[in-house]
Structure formats: structure tokens, C-alpha cells
Tab-separated table of C-alpha atoms in Angstrom:
chain	number	residue	atom	x	y	z
A	1	MET	CA	0.209	37.211	-171.827
A	2	ARG	CA	2.216	34.272	-170.507
A	3	LEU	CA	5.434	36.313	-170.778
A	4	LEU	CA	3.879	39.199	-168.832
A	5	PHE	CA	2.623	36.803	-166.171
A	6	LEU	CA	6.076	35.254	-165.751
A	7	LYS	CA	7.651	38.722	-165.552
A	8	ASN	CA	5.284	39.802	-162.778
A	9	LEU	CA	5.732	36.496	-160.961
A	10	LEU	CA	9.515	36.941	-161.002
A	11	PHE	CA	9.141	40.513	-159.674
A	12	LEU	CA	6.914	39.262	-156.834
A	13	TRP	CA	9.372	36.485	-155.959
A	14	ILE	CA	12.295	38.916	-155.778
A	15	ILE	CA	10.477	41.267	-153.395
A	16	LEU	CA	8.739	38.818	-151.092
A	17	THR	CA	11.103	35.852	-151.106
A	18	LEU	CA	14.441	37.583	-150.995
A	19	GLY	CA	13.052	40.479	-148.948
A	20	SER	CA	15.844	42.752	-150.121
A	21	CYS	CA	14.570	44.381	-153.272
A	22	ASN	CA	15.967	47.795	-154.046
A	23	PRO	CA	14.105	49.269	-157.043
A	24	PHE	CA	17.142	51.344	-157.999
A	25	GLY	CA	20.043	48.988	-157.321
A	26	THR	CA	21.756	47.327	-154.382
A	27	ASP	CA	23.149	50.511	-152.867
A	28	ILE	CA	22.266	54.058	-153.854
A	29	ASN	CA	25.837	55.116	-153.157
A	30	ASP	CA	27.508	52.766	-155.616
A	31	LYS	CA	28.148	53.741	-159.237
A	32	PRO	CA	25.950	51.107	-160.934
A	33	SER	CA	22.990	52.187	-158.815
A	34	GLN	CA	23.627	55.862	-159.503
A	35	LYS	CA	23.465	55.027	-163.187
A	36	ASN	CA	20.167	53.176	-162.684
A	37	VAL	CA	18.457	55.988	-160.779
A	38	SER	CA	19.634	58.716	-163.141
A	39	THR	CA	16.833	57.813	-165.552
A	40	LYS	CA	14.296	58.592	-162.839
A	41	GLU	CA	15.596	62.032	-161.916
A	42	ASN	CA	13.990	65.368	-162.643
A	43	ILE	CA	16.700	67.977	-162.146
A	44	GLN	CA	14.229	70.865	-162.312
A	45	ASN	CA	12.959	70.036	-158.825
A	46	THR	CA	15.801	70.916	-156.465
A	47	SER	CA	14.190	72.796	-153.576
A	48	CYS	CA	14.526	71.290	-150.107
A	49	GLU	CA	12.562	74.002	-148.321
A	50	LYS	CA	10.016	72.446	-146.001
A	51	THR	CA	7.067	73.466	-143.850
A	52	GLU	CA	6.069	71.638	-140.688
A	53	LEU	CA	2.416	70.625	-140.860
A	54	MET	CA	2.005	68.947	-137.491
A	55	ARG	CA	3.521	66.535	-134.987
A	56	VAL	CA	2.468	63.016	-134.050
A	57	GLN	CA	4.145	61.438	-131.005
A	58	GLY	CA	6.602	64.315	-131.238
A	59	ILE	CA	7.479	63.324	-134.819
A	60	PRO	CA	7.281	66.316	-137.203
A	61	VAL	CA	5.412	65.822	-140.469
A	62	TYR	CA	6.552	68.150	-143.236
A	63	ASN	CA	5.414	69.354	-146.616
A	64	LEU	CA	8.195	69.847	-149.168
A	65	LYS	CA	8.061	73.056	-151.196
A	66	ASP	CA	7.184	72.792	-154.886
A	67	SER	CA	6.109	69.177	-154.442
A	68	LYS	CA	2.878	67.372	-153.714
A	69	VAL	CA	4.565	65.289	-151.040
A	70	ILE	CA	4.697	65.035	-147.281
A	71	PHE	CA	7.430	63.307	-145.328
A	72	PHE	CA	8.514	62.290	-141.863
A	73	GLU	CA	11.211	60.153	-140.301
A	74	THR	CA	10.708	57.669	-137.480
A	75	GLY	CA	10.847	53.912	-136.879
A	76	MET	CA	8.646	51.153	-138.219
A	77	SER	CA	6.345	48.748	-136.421
A	78	VAL	CA	4.854	45.837	-138.335
A	79	ASP	CA	1.159	45.906	-139.271
A	80	VAL	CA	-0.195	42.435	-140.090
A	81	ASN	CA	-3.715	43.592	-140.961
A	82	GLY	CA	-5.152	42.016	-144.077
A	83	SER	CA	-3.060	38.883	-143.761
A	84	PRO	CA	-5.175	35.713	-143.564
A	85	HIS	CA	-2.866	34.574	-140.742
A	86	ALA	CA	-3.023	37.811	-138.753
A	87	PHE	CA	-5.238	36.755	-135.821
A	88	HIS	CA	-6.376	33.420	-134.378
A	89	PRO	CA	-8.959	32.546	-131.687
A	90	LYS	CA	-6.179	30.859	-129.660
A	91	ASN	CA	-3.891	33.880	-130.104
A	92	MET	CA	-1.461	31.958	-132.313
A	93	GLY	CA	-1.682	34.362	-135.254
A	94	LEU	CA	1.049	36.615	-136.563
A	95	ASP	CA	0.090	39.278	-134.030
A	96	ASP	CA	-1.401	39.371	-130.551
A	97	LEU	CA	-5.188	39.145	-130.626
A	98	LYS	CA	-5.469	42.198	-128.374
A	99	HIS	CA	-4.528	44.313	-131.401
A	100	ALA	CA	-7.776	43.242	-133.077
A	101	GLY	CA	-9.985	44.322	-130.180
A	102	LYS	CA	-12.003	42.302	-127.705
A	103	PRO	CA	-15.520	40.840	-127.361
A	104	GLY	CA	-18.015	43.631	-127.839
A	105	ASN	CA	-15.433	45.915	-129.459
A	106	TRP	CA	-13.714	44.195	-132.386
A	107	PHE	CA	-11.993	46.712	-134.648
A	108	GLY	CA	-9.433	44.660	-136.577
A	109	ILE	CA	-11.379	41.600	-137.683
A	110	VAL	CA	-14.629	40.844	-139.511
A	111	THR	CA	-17.758	40.114	-137.474
A	112	ASP	CA	-21.014	38.499	-138.557
A	113	ASN	CA	-22.921	41.790	-138.562
A	114	ASN	CA	-19.961	43.927	-139.714
A	115	GLU	CA	-20.128	45.846	-136.426
A	116	PRO	CA	-17.655	45.971	-133.484
A	117	SER	CA	-20.275	44.298	-131.294
A	118	GLY	CA	-20.680	41.295	-133.589
A	119	ILE	CA	-19.312	37.754	-133.401
A	120	PRO	CA	-15.944	37.268	-135.161
A	121	VAL	CA	-16.069	35.343	-138.428
A	122	ILE	CA	-13.683	32.388	-138.708
A	123	GLN	CA	-12.271	31.358	-142.082
A	124	ASN	CA	-13.543	28.061	-143.472
A	125	ASP	CA	-11.920	25.472	-145.726
A	126	ALA	CA	-12.606	27.604	-148.808
A	127	ASN	CA	-10.514	30.464	-147.386
A	128	PRO	CA	-6.706	30.890	-147.337
A	129	ALA	CA	-6.276	30.157	-143.601
A	130	PRO	CA	-9.064	27.999	-142.123
A	131	GLY	CA	-9.493	28.509	-138.388
A	132	TYR	CA	-8.140	32.068	-138.403
A	133	PHE	CA	-10.164	35.259	-138.105
A	134	ILE	CA	-10.550	37.528	-141.153
A	135	SER	CA	-8.315	40.554	-140.655
A	136	THR	CA	-9.343	43.881	-142.191
A	137	THR	CA	-7.614	46.910	-143.694
A	138	SER	CA	-8.903	50.417	-144.338
A	139	LEU	CA	-8.276	50.061	-148.065
A	140	ILE	CA	-10.563	47.405	-149.541
A	141	ASP	CA	-11.410	45.723	-152.816
A	142	LYS	CA	-15.145	46.301	-153.182
A	143	ALA	CA	-15.418	43.463	-155.676
A	144	TYR	CA	-15.429	41.037	-152.731
A	145	ASN	CA	-17.933	40.539	-149.918
A	146	PHE	CA	-16.975	41.847	-146.471
A	147	LYS	CA	-16.647	38.252	-145.229
A	148	ASP	CA	-14.140	37.369	-147.966
A	149	PRO	CA	-10.423	37.686	-146.981
A	150	MET	CA	-9.676	38.792	-150.560
A	151	ARG	CA	-11.466	42.080	-149.832
A	152	TYR	CA	-8.531	43.263	-147.695
A	153	ILE	CA	-4.898	44.114	-148.486
A	154	ASN	CA	-2.672	41.179	-147.577
A	155	SER	CA	0.173	42.350	-145.353
A	156	GLU	CA	2.257	39.315	-146.300
A	157	LYS	CA	2.161	40.149	-149.996
A	158	ILE	CA	1.594	43.862	-150.561
A	159	PRO	CA	4.084	46.569	-149.490
A	160	TYR	CA	1.864	49.052	-147.710
A	161	PHE	CA	2.300	51.760	-145.097
A	162	VAL	CA	0.041	53.092	-142.365
A	163	LEU	CA	-0.921	56.647	-141.375
A	164	PRO	CA	-3.043	58.095	-138.544
A	165	PRO	CA	-6.206	60.096	-139.295
A	166	GLU	CA	-4.733	63.414	-138.146
A	167	VAL	CA	-2.030	63.178	-140.836
A	168	MET	CA	-4.662	62.375	-143.446
A	169	ASN	CA	-6.616	65.491	-142.502
A	170	ALA	CA	-3.667	67.867	-142.213
A	171	ALA	CA	-1.776	66.620	-145.256
A	172	ASP	CA	-4.673	65.871	-147.613
A	173	VAL	CA	-3.782	62.225	-148.208
A	174	ASN	CA	-6.141	59.266	-148.534
A	175	VAL	CA	-5.987	55.486	-148.484
A	176	GLY	CA	-4.794	54.303	-151.860
A	177	ASP	CA	-2.144	57.027	-152.196
A	178	LEU	CA	1.415	55.971	-152.991
A	179	GLY	CA	4.647	56.457	-151.080
A	180	PHE	CA	8.402	55.887	-151.152
A	181	ILE	CA	9.950	54.374	-148.023
A	182	TYR	CA	13.689	54.424	-147.312
A	183	ASN	CA	15.751	52.656	-144.641
A	184	ARG	CA	18.816	54.672	-143.620
A	185	THR	CA	20.461	51.712	-141.883
A	186	ASN	CA	20.977	49.667	-145.041
A	187	ASN	CA	19.991	51.930	-147.986
A	188	LYS	CA	17.066	49.676	-148.916
A	189	MET	CA	14.005	51.358	-150.382
A	190	MET	CA	10.574	50.433	-151.665
A	191	PHE	CA	7.399	51.934	-153.067
A	192	GLY	CA	4.201	51.239	-151.176
A	193	ILE	CA	0.499	52.003	-150.951
A	194	PHE	CA	-1.342	53.627	-148.044
A	195	ALA	CA	-3.607	50.737	-147.061
A	196	ASP	CA	-4.408	51.005	-143.364
A	197	ILE	CA	-5.289	53.766	-140.908
A	198	SER	CA	-3.562	53.594	-137.539
A	199	PRO	CA	-4.996	54.712	-134.188
A	200	ILE	CA	-4.783	58.397	-133.318
A	201	ASP	CA	-1.315	59.513	-132.202
A	202	LYS	CA	0.426	56.451	-133.680
A	203	ILE	CA	2.830	56.942	-136.567
A	204	GLY	CA	5.376	54.736	-138.311
A	205	ALA	CA	4.044	51.326	-139.386
A	206	ALA	CA	4.000	49.193	-142.511
A	207	SER	CA	3.139	45.742	-143.776
A	208	ILE	CA	5.094	42.517	-143.469
A	209	ALA	CA	5.972	42.739	-147.164
A	210	MET	CA	7.282	46.290	-146.748
A	211	ALA	CA	9.387	45.340	-143.724
A	212	ASN	CA	10.860	42.412	-145.637
A	213	ALA	CA	11.687	44.613	-148.628
A	214	LEU	CA	13.486	47.075	-146.335
A	215	GLY	CA	15.468	44.388	-144.492
A	216	ILE	CA	13.545	44.880	-141.242
A	217	ASN	CA	12.476	42.081	-138.883
A	218	SER	CA	8.877	41.524	-139.989
A	219	ASP	CA	7.699	39.641	-136.894
A	220	ALA	CA	4.840	41.787	-135.594
A	221	ARG	CA	5.347	40.583	-132.023
A	222	ILE	CA	9.084	41.257	-131.703
A	223	GLY	CA	10.200	42.915	-134.935
A	224	GLY	CA	10.274	46.408	-136.357
A	225	ILE	CA	12.904	49.122	-135.989
A	226	GLU	CA	13.055	52.155	-133.700
A	227	ASN	CA	14.313	54.809	-136.110
A	228	GLY	CA	15.951	55.564	-139.442
A	229	ILE	CA	12.939	55.138	-141.744
A	230	ILE	CA	11.995	57.981	-144.095
A	231	TYR	CA	8.394	58.036	-145.323
A	232	LEU	CA	7.727	60.088	-148.456
A	233	VAL	CA	4.013	60.195	-149.340
A	234	PHE	CA	2.667	61.484	-152.648
A	235	GLN	CA	-0.497	63.483	-152.002
A	236	LYS	CA	-3.634	62.612	-154.010
A	237	SER	CA	-1.702	60.008	-155.997
A	238	GLY	CA	-4.201	57.163	-155.694
A	239	ASN	CA	-7.799	56.440	-156.608
A	240	HIS	CA	-8.965	54.829	-153.338
A	241	LYS	CA	-8.514	51.397	-154.930
A	242	PRO	CA	-6.048	48.555	-154.278
A	243	LYS	CA	-3.137	48.002	-156.653
A	244	THR	CA	-0.962	45.079	-157.605
A	245	ILE	CA	2.726	45.101	-156.707
A	246	GLN	CA	3.588	45.885	-160.321
A	247	GLU	CA	1.126	48.799	-160.390
A	248	ILE	CA	2.552	50.146	-157.128
A	249	TYR	CA	6.055	49.953	-158.552
A	250	ASP	CA	5.164	51.531	-161.916
A	251	LEU	CA	3.130	54.419	-160.515
A	252	GLY	CA	5.584	54.912	-157.666
A	253	ALA	CA	8.487	55.225	-160.097
A	254	GLU	CA	6.557	57.776	-162.139
A	255	LEU	CA	5.696	59.859	-159.077
A	256	PHE	CA	9.251	59.642	-157.785
A	257	HIS	CA	10.516	60.924	-161.121
A	258	GLU	CA	8.099	63.873	-160.982
A	259	PHE	CA	9.258	64.605	-157.442
A	260	GLY	CA	12.852	64.930	-158.619
A	261	GLY	CA	14.219	61.416	-158.412
A	262	MET	CA	17.056	60.127	-156.317
A	263	SER	CA	19.173	63.247	-156.839
A	264	ARG	CA	16.617	65.404	-155.046
A	265	PHE	CA	15.964	62.747	-152.411
A	266	LYS	CA	19.671	62.498	-151.591
A	267	GLU	CA	20.051	66.278	-151.547
A	268	CYS	CA	17.104	66.824	-149.223
A	269	PHE	CA	17.322	63.802	-146.925
A	270	LEU	CA	20.703	62.089	-147.109
A	271	HIS	CA	23.240	64.927	-146.990
């Protein structure tokens, strides 16, 4: 058990501290990395035929033939939701307080009556960030009370991505599903979990941990990237429950293999 714990701790440190983890090697174009990803390839899946499902902000969302995946390419804004340091009464949190709502209509933080009209709950000394509000995510851990920060998916620790409701409806995906995110600008890639629902007509966002893993400025106020990010989402791949980083990686690798691995990804998206 101690060995497994140390293994998982090392994996977490690599992703979140170095912020440059590539699950398949340092560069998908170099020979060592090609050797690494070859074990995750399924050569039977080679079709790149796609069908456009819809558009969000002019960004087409496609379904790939013979695969239970959807994909789109756009930029990435940084979603801090779920982080204990996300929002502060004096607006000194990781993101501007306006992105959590306003008095009478709070939609991004916990209130005393669990309604938008309630009074925001402030973390106490027993919580991770005393003095800060409790930021929420759409995906939750039901084992914890709604006033407990542990109920929500921590943007600083968990690589997650965000989708709008219209994509969920058109593409048959739900919170808790898994995805594979790729940054064209530096060949960095990471598996992630769908943990937060964005406003209507907003597409292309992910957690602080995901941005760090992809080599993107993770400052929610000034960071992000305008383009070059490919989002590959595996439909019905989750169980509506949170997952650890190791579980996200393990299941993501399995789903990516079933999809066709890096050979199919390169053929369909990087030619």
C-alpha cells in the first residue's frame, strides 16, 4: 500500500508541479515517444470521416465515424471553479468575483440556503482556504455536504475540461465523462474529466491543472490561449462520479487505445 501511495504521489507531483506532463513522451514526433505510444494504438480504427453535430461560437463540434467520440478545436480559457482559492469577498481570489455571480444571483459559489438568492458561505479555519468563498463545480462528490469544499472538483489539482449544455445534449455526453486534450503549439497532451458546465454559447475551457499540464498560462485573469487546442471527448465514458488523477489517466489511456491510439489521432488531426 505504501508503494502504491508513493507511486501515485510521484505521478501527481510530475503533473502539477512540473506542469509539463506528456502521458506518451516529451514529443509525439520523436522516436522514443512513438515507441511509447505504439502500445496504446488500435490499428483497426483508421477512419477519419466526421459529421458536424453543431456549432458553438462558430466552432464546429464533430462526431468521428466508427468511434464514440466527439471533438472540436479552439482555444482554452482557465476555469478555477472548485478551487478553494477561486473567489474571495475582497475579489483577491484566483478569478474575478463577477464570474461567481452577484448578490441575489450567485451561481458559482455556495450559499447558506444552496440557492442563488442566499448568502455566500465563507470557509472557516477547518477548511483549506479560510476567508475565501466555497467555489462549486457541476461534478460533485456526494459523500460531502454542500458546504464542504471537498464536495467539488479542485481546479488546482484535477485536470478537467468544461462543456456547454448544448454540446451535452447534441453529443450525448455527461459530467464525469473522460477526454483527451492536445496542445498543437507544443505537442503537450493530457487526459481529463468533464467536471464543469459552462454558460450557453461558451466553449473551450479547462482547469488550472489541465492548463499547467498543457504548458498554458493558468492565470484565470490573464492566462489561457486563443487557439490550437484539440478536445477529444469519449461519449458515455464516465459514471457521473469524480475520479482521482490516476483513475483519469488509467481510464483515459484505455479509452484512447480503443479509439485507435496516437496513430489514428495523428492521421485524423495532425496531418
